[in-house]
PDB file of C-alpha atoms in Angstrom:
ATOM      1  CA  MET A   1       0.000   0.000   0.000  1.00 53.00           C
ATOM      2  CA  MET A   2       2.875   2.372   0.754  1.00 48.00           C
ATOM      3  CA  ILE A   3       4.339   1.679  -2.703  1.00 49.00           C
ATOM      4  CA  LEU A   4       0.990   2.349  -4.359  1.00 50.00           C
ATOM      5  CA  SER A   5       0.466   5.574  -2.396  1.00 48.00           C
ATOM      6  CA  GLY A   6       3.870   6.791  -3.546  1.00 50.00           C
ATOM      7  CA  CYS A   7       3.185   6.356  -7.250  1.00 61.00           C
ATOM      8  CA  SER A   8       3.541   9.584  -9.214  1.00 68.00           C
ATOM      9  CA  ALA A   9       0.529  11.098 -10.978  1.00 70.00           C
ATOM     10  CA  ASP A  10       2.657  13.489 -13.046  1.00 71.00           C
ATOM     11  CA  LYS A  11       2.057  11.546 -16.257  1.00 78.00           C
ATOM     12  CA  PHE A  12      -1.628  12.489 -16.074  1.00 75.00           C
ATOM     13  CA  LEU A  13      -0.938  16.233 -15.657  1.00 81.00           C
ATOM     14  CA  ALA A  14      -0.750  18.815 -18.418  1.00 86.00           C
ATOM     15  CA  PRO A  15       2.295  21.134 -18.321  1.00 89.00           C
ATOM     16  CA  ASP A  16       0.353  23.879 -16.506  1.00 90.00           C
ATOM     17  CA  GLU A  17      -1.473  21.580 -14.062  1.00 91.00           C
ATOM     18  CA  THR A  18      -0.660  20.570 -10.486  1.00 93.00           C
ATOM     19  CA  LEU A  19      -1.969  17.869  -8.157  1.00 92.00           C
ATOM     20  CA  LEU A  20      -4.107  19.003  -5.223  1.00 94.00           C
ATOM     21  CA  THR A  21      -2.546  17.222  -2.250  1.00 91.00           C
ATOM     22  CA  SER A  22      -3.856  18.999   0.852  1.00 93.00           C
ATOM     23  CA  VAL A  23      -6.885  21.062   1.909  1.00 96.00           C
ATOM     24  CA  ARG A  24      -7.500  22.332   5.413  1.00 96.00           C
ATOM     25  CA  ILE A  25      -9.711  24.917   7.089  1.00 97.00           C
ATOM     26  CA  SER A  26      -9.237  26.897  10.301  1.00 96.00           C
ATOM     27  CA  SER A  27     -11.012  29.659  12.194  1.00 94.00           C
ATOM     28  CA  ASP A  28      -9.738  32.744  14.002  1.00 90.00           C
ATOM     29  CA  ASN A  29     -12.732  32.538  16.362  1.00 89.00           C
ATOM     30  CA  ALA A  30     -12.944  29.698  18.892  1.00 88.00           C
ATOM     31  CA  SER A  31     -16.751  29.854  18.810  1.00 88.00           C
ATOM     32  CA  VAL A  32     -16.792  28.977  15.089  1.00 92.00           C
ATOM     33  CA  ASP A  33     -16.071  25.302  14.425  1.00 94.00           C
ATOM     34  CA  PRO A  34     -14.214  25.123  11.091  1.00 94.00           C
ATOM     35  CA  ALA A  35     -15.202  21.472  10.631  1.00 94.00           C
ATOM     36  CA  ALA A  36     -18.844  22.565  10.321  1.00 94.00           C
ATOM     37  CA  TYR A  37     -17.936  24.462   7.136  1.00 96.00           C
ATOM     38  CA  SER A  38     -15.701  21.873   5.474  1.00 95.00           C
ATOM     39  CA  LEU A  39     -18.686  20.532   3.488  1.00 95.00           C
ATOM     40  CA  TYR A  40     -18.732  23.825   1.544  1.00 96.00           C
ATOM     41  CA  ILE A  41     -15.257  23.162   0.134  1.00 97.00           C
ATOM     42  CA  ARG A  42     -15.797  22.372  -3.540  1.00 96.00           C
ATOM     43  CA  GLN A  43     -12.576  20.489  -4.215  1.00 96.00           C
ATOM     44  CA  GLN A  44     -10.878  17.955  -1.957  1.00 94.00           C
ATOM     45  CA  PRO A  45      -7.633  16.040  -2.595  1.00 91.00           C
ATOM     46  CA  ASN A  46      -7.569  12.344  -3.375  1.00 83.00           C
ATOM     47  CA  SER A  47      -8.931  10.101  -0.653  1.00 81.00           C
ATOM     48  CA  LYS A  48      -6.661   8.327   1.786  1.00 76.00           C
ATOM     49  CA  TRP A  49      -6.763   4.932   3.410  1.00 67.00           C
ATOM     50  CA  PHE A  50      -6.337   5.054   7.195  1.00 60.00           C
ATOM     51  CA  ASN A  51      -6.021   8.854   6.815  1.00 56.00           C
ATOM     52  CA  ALA A  52      -2.494   8.386   5.557  1.00 55.00           C
ATOM     53  CA  LEU A  53      -2.084   6.524   2.262  1.00 60.00           C
ATOM     54  CA  LYS A  54      -3.562   7.571  -1.096  1.00 70.00           C
ATOM     55  CA  VAL A  55      -3.938   3.984  -2.288  1.00 62.00           C
ATOM     56  CA  PRO A  56      -6.884   4.594  -4.688  1.00 72.00           C
ATOM     57  CA  LEU A  57      -4.801   7.169  -6.568  1.00 75.00           C
ATOM     58  CA  GLY A  58      -1.839   4.754  -6.623  1.00 67.00           C
ATOM     59  CA  ILE A  59      -4.024   2.046  -8.155  1.00 75.00           C
ATOM     60  CA  TYR A  60      -5.156   4.481 -10.862  1.00 74.00           C
ATOM     61  CA  CYS A  61      -1.532   5.385 -11.575  1.00 72.00           C
ATOM     62  CA  LEU A  62      -0.778   1.746 -12.433  1.00 69.00           C
ATOM     63  CA  SER A  63      -2.490   2.449 -15.742  1.00 70.00           C
ATOM     64  CA  SER A  64      -0.914   4.194 -18.708  1.00 66.00           C
ATOM     65  CA  ALA A  65      -2.287   6.690 -21.192  1.00 66.00           C
ATOM     66  CA  ASP A  66      -3.341   3.914 -23.573  1.00 62.00           C
ATOM     67  CA  THR A  67      -6.999   3.371 -22.671  1.00 65.00           C
ATOM     68  CA  THR A  68      -7.469   0.804 -25.469  1.00 65.00           C
ATOM     69  CA  LYS A  69      -5.839  -1.840 -23.280  1.00 67.00           C
ATOM     70  CA  SER A  70      -8.197  -3.675 -20.937  1.00 67.00           C
ATOM     71  CA  GLY A  71      -5.596  -3.705 -18.166  1.00 63.00           C
ATOM     72  CA  ASN A  72      -5.351   0.073 -18.125  1.00 61.00           C
ATOM     73  CA  ARG A  73      -9.117   0.397 -18.099  1.00 67.00           C
ATOM     74  CA  PHE A  74      -9.294  -2.043 -15.177  1.00 72.00           C
ATOM     75  CA  TRP A  75      -6.855  -0.071 -12.992  1.00 65.00           C
ATOM     76  CA  ARG A  76      -8.650   3.163 -13.783  1.00 68.00           C
ATOM     77  CA  ARG A  77     -12.036   1.688 -12.987  1.00 76.00           C
ATOM     78  CA  ILE A  78     -11.072   0.489  -9.503  1.00 66.00           C
ATOM     79  CA  GLY A  79      -8.747   3.392  -8.743  1.00 75.00           C
ATOM     80  CA  GLU A  80      -9.287   7.130  -8.317  1.00 78.00           C
ATOM     81  CA  PRO A  81      -8.129   9.726 -10.881  1.00 86.00           C
ATOM     82  CA  PRO A  82      -5.802  12.488  -9.689  1.00 88.00           C
ATOM     83  CA  VAL A  83      -7.490  15.639  -8.420  1.00 89.00           C
ATOM     84  CA  ILE A  84      -6.064  18.475 -10.481  1.00 92.00           C
ATOM     85  CA  TYR A  85      -6.052  21.822  -8.696  1.00 96.00           C
ATOM     86  CA  ASN A  86      -8.696  24.222  -9.977  1.00 96.00           C
ATOM     87  CA  GLU A  87      -8.427  27.891  -9.034  1.00 96.00           C
ATOM     88  CA  GLN A  88     -12.121  28.556  -9.784  1.00 97.00           C
ATOM     89  CA  GLN A  89     -13.130  25.832  -7.348  1.00 97.00           C
ATOM     90  CA  THR A  90     -11.121  27.590  -4.651  1.00 97.00           C
ATOM     91  CA  LEU A  91     -12.982  30.833  -5.331  1.00 97.00           C
ATOM     92  CA  ASN A  92     -16.286  28.943  -5.295  1.00 97.00           C
ATOM     93  CA  SER A  93     -15.339  27.418  -1.948  1.00 97.00           C
ATOM     94  CA  GLN A  94     -14.509  30.820  -0.457  1.00 97.00           C
ATOM     95  CA  ASN A  95     -17.869  32.212  -1.573  1.00 96.00           C
ATOM     96  CA  ALA A  96     -19.798  29.188  -0.294  1.00 97.00           C
ATOM     97  CA  ILE A  97     -18.141  29.274   3.138  1.00 97.00           C
ATOM     98  CA  ALA A  98     -18.676  33.038   3.437  1.00 95.00           C
ATOM     99  CA  LEU A  99     -22.357  32.671   2.518  1.00 95.00           C
ATOM    100  CA  ALA A 100     -22.827  29.904   5.095  1.00 95.00           C
ATOM    101  CA  LEU A 101     -21.224  32.096   7.770  1.00 95.00           C
ATOM    102  CA  LYS A 102     -23.503  35.000   6.891  1.00 93.00           C
ATOM    103  CA  ASP A 103     -26.499  32.678   7.176  1.00 93.00           C
ATOM    104  CA  LYS A 104     -25.396  32.022  10.764  1.00 93.00           C
ATOM    105  CA  GLY A 105     -25.334  35.736  11.585  1.00 92.00           C
ATOM    106  CA  TYR A 106     -21.715  36.588  10.733  1.00 93.00           C
ATOM    107  CA  LEU A 107     -22.782  39.214   8.222  1.00 89.00           C
ATOM    108  CA  GLN A 108     -19.286  40.647   7.771  1.00 87.00           C
ATOM    109  CA  ALA A 109     -17.536  37.280   7.476  1.00 89.00           C
ATOM    110  CA  GLY A 110     -14.726  36.780   5.018  1.00 88.00           C
ATOM    111  CA  VAL A 111     -12.705  33.755   3.946  1.00 95.00           C
ATOM    112  CA  ASP A 112      -9.025  33.817   3.031  1.00 96.00           C
ATOM    113  CA  ALA A 113      -7.450  31.116   0.858  1.00 97.00           C
ATOM    114  CA  LEU A 114      -3.711  30.543   1.124  1.00 96.00           C
ATOM    115  CA  VAL A 115      -2.598  28.561  -1.941  1.00 97.00           C
ATOM    116  CA  THR A 116       0.886  27.061  -1.888  1.00 96.00           C
ATOM    117  CA  THR A 117       2.231  25.459  -5.067  1.00 95.00           C
ATOM    118  CA  SER A 118       5.526  23.664  -5.518  1.00 91.00           C
ATOM    119  CA  ALA A 119       6.772  23.971  -9.077  1.00 86.00           C
ATOM    120  CA  SER A 120       9.300  21.154  -8.646  1.00 86.00           C
ATOM    121  CA  SER A 121       6.884  18.564  -7.225  1.00 87.00           C
ATOM    122  CA  ARG A 122       3.856  19.947  -9.100  1.00 91.00           C
ATOM    123  CA  LYS A 123       1.750  19.817  -5.958  1.00 93.00           C
ATOM    124  CA  THR A 124      -0.675  22.376  -4.504  1.00 96.00           C
ATOM    125  CA  LYS A 125      -1.909  22.861  -0.950  1.00 96.00           C
ATOM    126  CA  VAL A 126      -4.870  25.070   0.031  1.00 98.00           C
ATOM    127  CA  HIS A 127      -5.561  26.513   3.473  1.00 98.00           C
ATOM    128  CA  TYR A 128      -8.915  28.234   4.056  1.00 97.00           C
ATOM    129  CA  ARG A 129      -8.837  30.652   6.980  1.00 97.00           C
ATOM    130  CA  ILE A 130     -12.049  32.050   8.469  1.00 95.00           C
ATOM    131  CA  PRO A 131     -12.006  35.464  10.163  1.00 92.00           C
ATOM    132  CA  PRO A 132     -15.772  35.549  10.921  1.00 89.00           C
ATOM    133  CA  GLY A 133     -15.922  38.734  12.956  1.00 88.00           C
ATOM    134  CA  LYS A 134     -18.708  39.261  15.481  1.00 89.00           C
ATOM    135  CA  PRO A 135     -22.145  37.715  14.967  1.00 91.00           C
ATOM    136  CA  TYR A 136     -25.079  40.062  14.432  1.00 94.00           C
ATOM    137  CA  ILE A 137     -27.686  39.842  17.193  1.00 94.00           C
ATOM    138  CA  ILE A 138     -31.448  40.356  16.810  1.00 94.00           C
ATOM    139  CA  SER A 139     -32.388  43.251  19.093  1.00 93.00           C
ATOM    140  CA  SER A 140     -36.046  43.656  18.069  1.00 93.00           C
ATOM    141  CA  ILE A 141     -38.706  41.524  16.343  1.00 94.00           C
ATOM    142  CA  THR A 142     -41.924  42.777  14.739  1.00 93.00           C
ATOM    143  CA  PHE A 143     -44.587  41.117  12.616  1.00 93.00           C
ATOM    144  CA  THR A 144     -47.199  42.597  10.292  1.00 93.00           C
ATOM    145  CA  ALA A 145     -49.765  40.990   7.993  1.00 92.00           C
ATOM    146  CA  ASP A 146     -52.050  42.349   5.291  1.00 91.00           C
ATOM    147  CA  ASP A 147     -54.958  40.503   6.931  1.00 90.00           C
ATOM    148  CA  PRO A 148     -56.060  41.329  10.526  1.00 92.00           C
ATOM    149  CA  SER A 149     -57.123  37.750  11.337  1.00 92.00           C
ATOM    150  CA  ILE A 150     -53.738  36.334  10.324  1.00 92.00           C
ATOM    151  CA  ASP A 151     -51.965  39.117  12.160  1.00 93.00           C
ATOM    152  CA  SER A 152     -53.909  38.214  15.315  1.00 94.00           C
ATOM    153  CA  LEU A 153     -53.245  34.462  15.031  1.00 94.00           C
ATOM    154  CA  VAL A 154     -49.512  34.943  14.558  1.00 93.00           C
ATOM    155  CA  ASN A 155     -49.243  37.261  17.527  1.00 91.00           C
ATOM    156  CA  LEU A 156     -51.283  34.860  19.685  1.00 93.00           C
ATOM    157  CA  SER A 157     -48.826  32.062  18.863  1.00 94.00           C
ATOM    158  CA  ILE A 158     -45.748  34.138  19.636  1.00 91.00           C
ATOM    159  CA  SER A 159     -44.846  31.889  22.597  1.00 92.00           C
ATOM    160  CA  GLU A 160     -44.204  29.054  20.110  1.00 95.00           C
ATOM    161  CA  SER A 161     -41.849  31.131  17.980  1.00 95.00           C
ATOM    162  CA  TYR A 162     -38.284  30.035  17.282  1.00 95.00           C
ATOM    163  CA  LEU A 163     -37.176  33.666  17.385  1.00 95.00           C
ATOM    164  CA  TYR A 164     -36.272  35.734  20.421  1.00 94.00           C
ATOM    165  CA  LYS A 165     -34.408  38.919  21.234  1.00 94.00           C
ATOM    166  CA  GLY A 166     -30.703  38.435  21.776  1.00 94.00           C
ATOM    167  CA  MET A 167     -30.355  35.461  19.398  1.00 94.00           C
ATOM    168  CA  PRO A 168     -27.876  35.425  16.507  1.00 93.00           C
ATOM    169  CA  CYS A 169     -29.353  36.393  13.151  1.00 93.00           C
ATOM    170  CA  ASP A 170     -29.505  32.755  12.006  1.00 93.00           C
ATOM    171  CA  ILE A 171     -31.151  32.451   8.569  1.00 92.00           C
ATOM    172  CA  SER A 172     -31.990  28.768   9.113  1.00 92.00           C
ATOM    173  CA  LEU A 173     -34.073  29.688  12.178  1.00 94.00           C
ATOM    174  CA  LEU A 174     -35.783  32.489  10.281  1.00 95.00           C
ATOM    175  CA  ASP A 175     -36.769  29.970   7.630  1.00 95.00           C
ATOM    176  CA  LYS A 176     -37.927  27.546  10.315  1.00 95.00           C
ATOM    177  CA  GLU A 177     -40.147  30.285  11.753  1.00 96.00           C
ATOM    178  CA  ARG A 178     -41.722  30.855   8.336  1.00 95.00           C
ATOM    179  CA  THR A 179     -42.561  27.153   8.211  1.00 96.00           C
ATOM    180  CA  ARG A 180     -44.016  27.264  11.731  1.00 96.00           C
ATOM    181  CA  ILE A 181     -46.297  30.182  10.891  1.00 96.00           C
ATOM    182  CA  THR A 182     -47.469  28.498   7.689  1.00 95.00           C
ATOM    183  CA  THR A 183     -48.272  25.235   9.510  1.00 96.00           C
ATOM    184  CA  MET A 184     -50.092  27.101  12.272  1.00 96.00           C
ATOM    185  CA  LEU A 185     -52.277  28.917   9.729  1.00 95.00           C
ATOM    186  CA  HIS A 186     -53.026  25.632   7.954  1.00 94.00           C
ATOM    187  CA  ASN A 187     -54.146  24.197  11.291  1.00 94.00           C
ATOM    188  CA  HIS A 188     -56.558  27.127  11.620  1.00 93.00           C
ATOM    189  CA  GLY A 189     -58.132  26.396   8.239  1.00 93.00           C
ATOM    190  CA  TYR A 190     -56.101  28.716   6.005  1.00 92.00           C
ATOM    191  CA  TYR A 191     -55.251  25.956   3.519  1.00 91.00           C
ATOM    192  CA  ASN A 192     -54.321  28.339   0.704  1.00 90.00           C
ATOM    193  CA  VAL A 193     -51.505  30.000   2.637  1.00 90.00           C
ATOM    194  CA  HIS A 194     -47.978  29.394   1.348  1.00 90.00           C
ATOM    195  CA  LYS A 195     -44.624  29.798   3.022  1.00 91.00           C
ATOM    196  CA  ASN A 196     -43.385  32.139   0.314  1.00 91.00           C
ATOM    197  CA  PHE A 197     -46.014  34.701   1.375  1.00 92.00           C
ATOM    198  CA  ILE A 198     -43.837  35.382   4.444  1.00 93.00           C
ATOM    199  CA  HIS A 199     -40.731  37.520   4.089  1.00 92.00           C
ATOM    200  CA  TYR A 200     -38.359  39.164   6.504  1.00 92.00           C
ATOM    201  CA  ASP A 201     -36.463  42.438   6.488  1.00 92.00           C
ATOM    202  CA  ILE A 202     -33.138  42.704   8.314  1.00 90.00           C
ATOM    203  CA  ASP A 203     -32.045  46.200   9.248  1.00 91.00           C
ATOM    204  CA  THR A 204     -28.572  46.562  10.704  1.00 86.00           C
ATOM    205  CA  LEU A 205     -28.218  49.421  13.133  1.00 78.00           C
ATOM    206  CA  ALA A 206     -25.388  51.823  12.369  1.00 68.00           C
ATOM    207  CA  GLY A 207     -22.309  51.438  14.535  1.00 71.00           C
ATOM    208  CA  SER A 208     -23.358  48.175  16.188  1.00 85.00           C
ATOM    209  CA  ASN A 209     -23.944  44.482  15.620  1.00 90.00           C
ATOM    210  CA  ASP A 210     -27.648  44.779  16.460  1.00 92.00           C
ATOM    211  CA  VAL A 211     -30.320  43.807  13.954  1.00 92.00           C
ATOM    212  CA  ALA A 212     -33.951  44.915  13.759  1.00 94.00           C
ATOM    213  CA  LEU A 213     -35.984  42.017  12.339  1.00 94.00           C
ATOM    214  CA  HIS A 214     -39.360  42.556  10.667  1.00 94.00           C
ATOM    215  CA  LEU A 215     -41.448  39.615   9.433  1.00 93.00           C
ATOM    216  CA  ARG A 216     -44.053  40.490   6.797  1.00 93.00           C
ATOM    217  CA  TYR A 217     -47.031  38.501   5.550  1.00 92.00           C
ATOM    218  CA  ASP A 218     -47.877  39.762   2.028  1.00 90.00           C
ATOM    219  CA  GLY A 219     -50.335  37.214   0.668  1.00 86.00           C
ATOM    220  CA  LEU A 220     -52.310  39.685  -1.422  1.00 83.00           C
ATOM    221  CA  ALA A 221     -49.225  41.037  -3.140  1.00 81.00           C
ATOM    222  CA  LEU A 222     -47.454  37.707  -3.676  1.00 79.00           C
ATOM    223  CA  SER A 223     -50.274  35.314  -4.529  1.00 78.00           C
ATOM    224  CA  GLU A 224     -51.031  34.635  -8.177  1.00 77.00           C
ATOM    225  CA  ASP A 225     -54.710  34.235  -7.264  1.00 76.00           C
ATOM    226  CA  SER A 226     -55.660  36.277  -4.211  1.00 73.00           C
ATOM    227  CA  SER A 227     -59.401  35.598  -4.485  1.00 75.00           C
ATOM    228  CA  ASN A 228     -59.441  32.857  -1.860  1.00 81.00           C
ATOM    229  CA  ILE A 229     -56.105  32.980  -0.040  1.00 83.00           C
ATOM    230  CA  TYR A 230     -57.849  34.173   3.132  1.00 85.00           C
ATOM    231  CA  SER A 231     -60.708  31.702   2.950  1.00 87.00           C
ATOM    232  CA  VAL A 232     -61.037  29.604   6.096  1.00 91.00           C
ATOM    233  CA  TYR A 233     -62.102  25.968   5.664  1.00 89.00           C
ATOM    234  CA  HIS A 234     -64.417  24.356   8.252  1.00 86.00           C
ATOM    235  CA  LEU A 235     -65.695  20.841   8.795  1.00 83.00           C
ATOM    236  CA  ARG A 236     -69.278  20.717   7.538  1.00 84.00           C
ATOM    237  CA  ASN A 237     -70.147  17.249   8.799  1.00 86.00           C
ATOM    238  CA  VAL A 238     -68.448  14.152  10.127  1.00 86.00           C
ATOM    239  CA  ASN A 239     -69.471  10.649   9.061  1.00 86.00           C
ATOM    240  CA  ILE A 240     -68.239   7.779  11.216  1.00 85.00           C
ATOM    241  CA  SER A 241     -68.402   4.247   9.824  1.00 79.00           C
ATOM    242  CA  ASN A 242     -67.034   0.902  10.932  1.00 72.00           C
ATOM    243  CA  LEU A 243     -63.336   0.065  10.808  1.00 64.00           C
ATOM    244  CA  ASP A 244     -63.610  -1.622   7.409  1.00 60.00           C
ATOM    245  CA  THR A 245     -64.530   1.552   5.557  1.00 53.00           C
ATOM    246  CA  THR A 246     -63.042   5.009   5.191  1.00 55.00           C
ATOM    247  CA  SER A 247     -64.331   7.942   7.226  1.00 54.00           C
ATOM    248  CA  SER A 248     -65.697  10.865   5.251  1.00 56.00           C
ATOM    249  CA  LEU A 249     -64.728  14.386   6.366  1.00 57.00           C
ATOM    250  CA  PRO A 250     -66.000  16.852   3.755  1.00 60.00           C
ATOM    251  CA  LEU A 251     -64.746  20.416   3.890  1.00 59.00           C
ATOM    252  CA  ARG A 252     -66.700  23.614   3.547  1.00 62.00           C
ATOM    253  CA  ASN A 253     -65.051  26.797   2.299  1.00 60.00           C
ATOM    254  CA  SER A 254     -66.205  29.950   4.108  1.00 52.00           C
TER     255      SER A 254
END
């Protein structure tokens, strides 16, 4: 296995190409776990066995450029082709990591990429460094709706909200709150309500990391057919039959 892992992949590289041999990610902030953002890295080096030996790449390197020979095709099929460093993939990774950090409330987050290339060995290493800055904190939360009944229901269910003052401006929780409101309205008979009717505005306050959050329900403006989006459905009658048949629960639209 050590012999295989040491096989050179240079014969598969064009003159201007290098082999990606190492990728790592670190954070300047102890509260930000860099491992949680490694899935946003678009290009990883060849896999290793026992976290040490690149055996799959070595198996691939047993083949030659002549793909007409069955032996070469066999080694390539069971092996792993060399990962050739791609600068665009590094830029894509930086953007993806930065976007994920901003979704967690680090609105001013940046990502540095230190790329080290050895011309003699034709190998490239990439180190992503995260300086996230301070997270933005929600200091106020308001909700408005273009329908008074929906406005009242949402405010009555505020104790069930995923949002609270002092929390980080986490986009995933904002989206979860939109889903909660939609489900709650469905349970109150508003079957024509959709999640995309609910939007949020984030206003950063000058000179601080505080955020004013405003949730808006704009069904009339966003619905393609607003004629019945605020119709409430009620049970008209309930028919109960024996266990061998299906119960009938017709709906009435009010």
